[in-house]
Amino acid sequence: MVDKIKNHLLWNLFKEIFLISALTFGGGYVIVPLMHTKFVDELKWIKEEEMIDILAMSQTSPGVFTVNASIMVGYNLFGLKGSIVAVTAAILPPLVTVAIISTFYTLFSDNIIVRNGLKGAQAVVGAIMINVLINYSGKILRDKYWLPISIMILAFVLDFVLNINTVLIILFCGVLGTVIQMVLLSKKMGGSTKK
C-alpha cells in the first residue's frame, strides 16, 4: 500500500515537472513562479523557505537551472528516486522540441511568423523575470533579511562597480554564507546546551 502511494506521488511529480518544462518558454527563471505556485501554493509539498533555498542552490550549481531545480525538488520530496523522476521529466520536453526543430530547422529559420513569435515570447519572458524579481525580493525585504540583502548589494558592487570575476564573487559569497551559517548554528547549539 505504501509503495502504491509513493508510486502515485512519484507519477504526480513527473507529471507536474513535465508540464512545467513543456509549457515554459525561455527556460531558467521562467519556471520559478510555476514551480512555486505548483509545489508551494497548490500542492503544499514544499515550504516557501525550502523553495527559496532550492532555487538559490539551483542557480549556483553547475548546469542548466531548470534541470538543477527539478533535481533538487525531486530529491527534497522523494530522495534519489524523486531526483531521477524529476530530471527525466524536466529534460524530455526540451529534448523532443530540439529534435523536431533540428529536423525542420531550414523551414523555421526563414519563417517570418516564427521569428515574430519568438520576439513576442522574449517580451513575455522579460515580464515573467521581472515578476519573479519583485515577488522574491519583496519577501526578503518584507521579512527584513538584512544579511542576505547586504550580501546581495556587496555582490552587485563587486561585479558591477569593481568588475571582479563573477566566479570569484560566487565563491566568496558561498564561503561567507557558510561561515555565517556555522556561526548562527554554533550560537543556536550553545543556547540549547545552556538550557
mmCIF file of C-alpha atoms in Angstrom:
data_model
loop_
_atom_site.group_PDB
_atom_site.id
_atom_site.type_symbol
_atom_site.label_atom_id
_atom_site.label_comp_id
_atom_site.label_asym_id
_atom_site.label_seq_id
_atom_site.Cartn_x
_atom_site.Cartn_y
_atom_site.Cartn_z
ATOM 1 C CA MET A 1 0.000 0.000 0.000
ATOM 2 C CA VAL A 2 2.809 2.413 0.917
ATOM 3 C CA ASP A 3 4.628 1.635 -2.359
ATOM 4 C CA LYS A 4 1.416 2.269 -4.288
ATOM 5 C CA ILE A 5 1.021 5.702 -2.671
ATOM 6 C CA LYS A 6 4.685 6.557 -3.223
ATOM 7 C CA ASN A 7 4.472 5.499 -6.903
ATOM 8 C CA HIS A 8 1.355 7.645 -7.295
ATOM 9 C CA LEU A 9 3.169 10.626 -5.761
ATOM 10 C CA LEU A 10 6.222 9.998 -7.986
ATOM 11 C CA TRP A 11 3.914 9.912 -11.011
ATOM 12 C CA ASN A 12 2.383 13.230 -9.882
ATOM 13 C CA LEU A 13 5.884 14.689 -9.516
ATOM 14 C CA PHE A 14 6.790 13.505 -13.025
ATOM 15 C CA LYS A 15 3.560 14.886 -14.483
ATOM 16 C CA GLU A 16 3.872 18.302 -12.820
ATOM 17 C CA ILE A 17 7.530 18.839 -13.739
ATOM 18 C CA PHE A 18 6.935 17.514 -17.267
ATOM 19 C CA LEU A 19 4.103 20.020 -17.758
ATOM 20 C CA ILE A 20 6.142 22.877 -16.308
ATOM 21 C CA SER A 21 9.084 22.006 -18.560
ATOM 22 C CA ALA A 22 6.879 21.537 -21.622
ATOM 23 C CA LEU A 23 4.890 24.736 -21.188
ATOM 24 C CA THR A 24 7.617 27.205 -20.216
ATOM 25 C CA PHE A 25 9.337 29.172 -22.889
ATOM 26 C CA GLY A 26 12.631 30.843 -22.094
ATOM 27 C CA GLY A 27 13.879 28.345 -19.503
ATOM 28 C CA GLY A 28 15.728 29.403 -16.386
ATOM 29 C CA TYR A 29 13.862 31.829 -14.202
ATOM 30 C CA VAL A 30 10.627 31.434 -16.113
ATOM 31 C CA ILE A 31 9.992 28.181 -14.218
ATOM 32 C CA VAL A 32 10.396 29.831 -10.816
ATOM 33 C CA PRO A 33 6.824 31.187 -10.454
ATOM 34 C CA LEU A 34 5.374 27.997 -11.923
ATOM 35 C CA MET A 35 7.294 25.725 -9.544
ATOM 36 C CA HIS A 36 6.454 27.990 -6.633
ATOM 37 C CA THR A 37 2.761 28.047 -7.499
ATOM 38 C CA LYS A 38 2.584 24.289 -8.039
ATOM 39 C CA PHE A 39 4.738 22.896 -5.220
ATOM 40 C CA VAL A 40 4.366 25.600 -2.536
ATOM 41 C CA ASP A 41 0.921 27.135 -3.062
ATOM 42 C CA GLU A 42 -1.190 24.383 -4.659
ATOM 43 C CA LEU A 43 0.251 21.019 -3.578
ATOM 44 C CA LYS A 44 1.905 22.343 -0.383
ATOM 45 C CA TRP A 45 4.678 19.751 -0.791
ATOM 46 C CA ILE A 46 7.443 22.302 -0.137
ATOM 47 C CA LYS A 47 7.639 25.214 2.296
ATOM 48 C CA GLU A 48 8.415 28.664 0.906
ATOM 49 C CA GLU A 49 11.777 28.877 2.692
ATOM 50 C CA GLU A 50 12.763 25.480 1.257
ATOM 51 C CA MET A 51 11.814 26.619 -2.243
ATOM 52 C CA ILE A 52 13.971 29.738 -1.900
ATOM 53 C CA ASP A 53 16.892 27.540 -0.791
ATOM 54 C CA ILE A 54 16.280 25.120 -3.681
ATOM 55 C CA LEU A 55 16.280 27.978 -6.191
ATOM 56 C CA ALA A 56 19.442 29.506 -4.716
ATOM 57 C CA MET A 57 21.258 26.160 -4.844
ATOM 58 C CA SER A 58 19.981 25.513 -8.373
ATOM 59 C CA GLN A 59 21.431 28.780 -9.596
ATOM 60 C CA THR A 60 24.819 28.303 -8.002
ATOM 61 C CA SER A 61 25.184 24.668 -9.086
ATOM 62 C CA PRO A 62 26.793 23.983 -12.466
ATOM 63 C CA GLY A 63 24.401 23.037 -15.220
ATOM 64 C CA VAL A 64 21.026 24.122 -16.516
ATOM 65 C CA PHE A 65 18.924 25.958 -13.930
ATOM 66 C CA THR A 66 15.673 24.161 -14.822
ATOM 67 C CA VAL A 67 17.284 20.737 -14.534
ATOM 68 C CA ASN A 68 19.041 21.643 -11.279
ATOM 69 C CA ALA A 69 15.816 22.969 -9.739
ATOM 70 C CA SER A 70 13.906 19.865 -10.814
ATOM 71 C CA ILE A 71 16.554 17.539 -9.381
ATOM 72 C CA MET A 72 16.528 19.395 -6.064
ATOM 73 C CA VAL A 73 12.734 19.476 -5.844
ATOM 74 C CA GLY A 74 12.598 15.737 -6.586
ATOM 75 C CA TYR A 75 15.341 14.948 -4.078
ATOM 76 C CA ASN A 76 13.751 17.138 -1.415
ATOM 77 C CA LEU A 77 10.461 15.255 -1.812
ATOM 78 C CA PHE A 78 11.439 11.637 -2.526
ATOM 79 C CA GLY A 79 15.211 11.284 -2.295
ATOM 80 C CA LEU A 80 17.222 9.718 -5.124
ATOM 81 C CA LYS A 81 14.157 8.213 -6.854
ATOM 82 C CA GLY A 82 12.486 11.619 -6.833
ATOM 83 C CA SER A 83 15.528 13.335 -8.350
ATOM 84 C CA ILE A 84 15.717 10.722 -11.153
ATOM 85 C CA VAL A 85 11.992 11.070 -11.900
ATOM 86 C CA ALA A 86 12.220 14.870 -11.794
ATOM 87 C CA VAL A 87 15.261 15.167 -14.069
ATOM 88 C CA THR A 88 13.669 12.796 -16.595
ATOM 89 C CA ALA A 89 10.503 14.885 -16.597
ATOM 90 C CA ALA A 90 12.495 18.106 -16.955
ATOM 91 C CA ILE A 91 14.656 17.038 -19.916
ATOM 92 C CA LEU A 92 12.107 15.135 -22.030
ATOM 93 C CA PRO A 93 10.131 18.135 -23.409
ATOM 94 C CA PRO A 94 13.204 20.176 -24.477
ATOM 95 C CA LEU A 95 14.792 17.038 -25.939
ATOM 96 C CA VAL A 96 11.748 16.362 -28.114
ATOM 97 C CA THR A 97 11.446 20.036 -29.059
ATOM 98 C CA VAL A 98 15.096 20.298 -30.123
ATOM 99 C CA ALA A 99 14.787 17.079 -32.126
ATOM 100 C CA ILE A 100 11.758 18.451 -34.002
ATOM 101 C CA ILE A 101 13.291 21.888 -34.563
ATOM 102 C CA SER A 102 16.588 20.467 -35.787
ATOM 103 C CA THR A 103 14.707 18.302 -38.272
ATOM 104 C CA PHE A 104 12.815 21.266 -39.712
ATOM 105 C CA TYR A 105 15.402 23.998 -38.992
ATOM 106 C CA THR A 106 15.529 25.417 -42.522
ATOM 107 C CA LEU A 107 11.749 25.826 -42.562
ATOM 108 C CA PHE A 108 11.716 27.555 -39.157
ATOM 109 C CA SER A 109 14.756 29.793 -39.609
ATOM 110 C CA ASP A 110 13.362 31.742 -42.581
ATOM 111 C CA ASN A 111 9.734 31.878 -41.464
ATOM 112 C CA ILE A 112 8.723 35.429 -40.523
ATOM 113 C CA ILE A 113 5.839 34.207 -38.369
ATOM 114 C CA VAL A 114 8.177 32.059 -36.268
ATOM 115 C CA ARG A 115 10.671 34.943 -35.956
ATOM 116 C CA ASN A 116 7.955 37.379 -34.829
ATOM 117 C CA GLY A 117 6.546 34.772 -32.428
ATOM 118 C CA LEU A 118 9.975 34.397 -30.827
ATOM 119 C CA LYS A 119 10.283 38.172 -30.441
ATOM 120 C CA GLY A 120 6.892 38.244 -28.692
ATOM 121 C CA ALA A 121 7.955 35.392 -26.434
ATOM 122 C CA GLN A 122 11.073 37.356 -25.431
ATOM 123 C CA ALA A 123 8.846 40.154 -24.116
ATOM 124 C CA VAL A 124 6.791 37.671 -22.100
ATOM 125 C CA VAL A 125 9.926 36.065 -20.643
ATOM 126 C CA GLY A 126 11.186 39.510 -19.590
ATOM 127 C CA ALA A 127 7.889 40.253 -17.849
ATOM 128 C CA ILE A 128 7.947 36.909 -16.019
ATOM 129 C CA MET A 129 11.524 37.517 -14.840
ATOM 130 C CA ILE A 130 10.557 40.951 -13.501
ATOM 131 C CA ASN A 131 7.622 39.325 -11.698
ATOM 132 C CA VAL A 132 9.968 36.767 -10.078
ATOM 133 C CA LEU A 133 12.344 39.529 -9.012
ATOM 134 C CA ILE A 134 9.554 41.574 -7.437
ATOM 135 C CA ASN A 135 7.934 38.612 -5.656
ATOM 136 C CA TYR A 136 11.085 37.115 -4.151
ATOM 137 C CA SER A 137 12.870 40.373 -3.368
ATOM 138 C CA GLY A 138 9.625 41.676 -1.854
ATOM 139 C CA LYS A 139 9.507 38.706 0.541
ATOM 140 C CA ILE A 140 13.146 39.154 1.510
ATOM 141 C CA LEU A 141 12.620 42.875 2.171
ATOM 142 C CA ARG A 142 9.310 42.301 3.955
ATOM 143 C CA ASP A 143 10.842 39.702 6.293
ATOM 144 C CA LYS A 144 13.836 42.004 6.859
ATOM 145 C CA TYR A 145 16.544 39.512 5.937
ATOM 146 C CA TRP A 146 19.217 42.192 6.229
ATOM 147 C CA LEU A 147 22.172 39.853 5.964
ATOM 148 C CA PRO A 148 21.181 38.363 2.568
ATOM 149 C CA ILE A 149 20.266 41.853 1.344
ATOM 150 C CA SER A 150 23.713 43.138 2.389
ATOM 151 C CA ILE A 151 25.437 40.201 0.667
ATOM 152 C CA MET A 152 23.381 40.827 -2.479
ATOM 153 C CA ILE A 153 24.366 44.513 -2.517
ATOM 154 C CA LEU A 154 28.012 43.586 -1.871
ATOM 155 C CA ALA A 155 27.948 41.072 -4.761
ATOM 156 C CA PHE A 156 26.420 43.705 -7.042
ATOM 157 C CA VAL A 157 29.097 46.265 -6.122
ATOM 158 C CA LEU A 158 31.897 43.713 -6.585
ATOM 159 C CA ASP A 159 30.586 42.766 -10.021
ATOM 160 C CA PHE A 160 29.166 45.972 -11.455
ATOM 161 C CA VAL A 161 31.373 48.625 -9.872
ATOM 162 C CA LEU A 162 34.682 46.825 -9.256
ATOM 163 C CA ASN A 163 34.315 44.439 -12.228
ATOM 164 C CA ILE A 164 35.530 41.390 -10.265
ATOM 165 C CA ASN A 165 35.160 37.976 -11.921
ATOM 166 C CA THR A 166 31.693 36.503 -11.261
ATOM 167 C CA VAL A 167 33.111 33.085 -10.341
ATOM 168 C CA LEU A 168 35.208 34.685 -7.587
ATOM 169 C CA ILE A 169 32.150 36.551 -6.296
ATOM 170 C CA ILE A 170 30.109 33.327 -6.192
ATOM 171 C CA LEU A 171 32.904 31.517 -4.352
ATOM 172 C CA PHE A 172 33.318 34.420 -1.919
ATOM 173 C CA CYS A 173 29.581 34.597 -1.217
ATOM 174 C CA GLY A 174 29.439 30.803 -0.801
ATOM 175 C CA VAL A 175 32.240 30.860 1.766
ATOM 176 C CA LEU A 176 30.708 33.892 3.501
ATOM 177 C CA GLY A 177 27.286 32.205 3.653
ATOM 178 C CA THR A 178 28.819 29.007 5.023
ATOM 179 C CA VAL A 179 30.728 30.886 7.733
ATOM 180 C CA ILE A 180 27.618 32.859 8.692
ATOM 181 C CA GLN A 181 25.515 29.690 8.901
ATOM 182 C CA MET A 182 28.164 27.960 11.012
ATOM 183 C CA VAL A 183 28.298 30.924 13.414
ATOM 184 C CA LEU A 184 24.493 31.009 13.663
ATOM 185 C CA LEU A 185 24.347 27.243 14.186
ATOM 186 C CA SER A 186 27.028 27.326 16.883
ATOM 187 C CA LYS A 187 25.136 30.128 18.677
ATOM 188 C CA LYS A 188 21.937 28.101 18.429
ATOM 189 C CA MET A 189 23.653 24.960 19.732
ATOM 190 C CA GLY A 190 25.318 26.953 22.511
ATOM 191 C CA GLY A 191 21.957 28.397 23.532
ATOM 192 C CA SER A 192 20.297 24.987 23.585
ATOM 193 C CA THR A 193 23.052 23.431 25.762
ATOM 194 C CA LYS A 194 22.751 26.203 28.359
ATOM 195 C CA LYS A 195 19.103 25.266 28.974
#
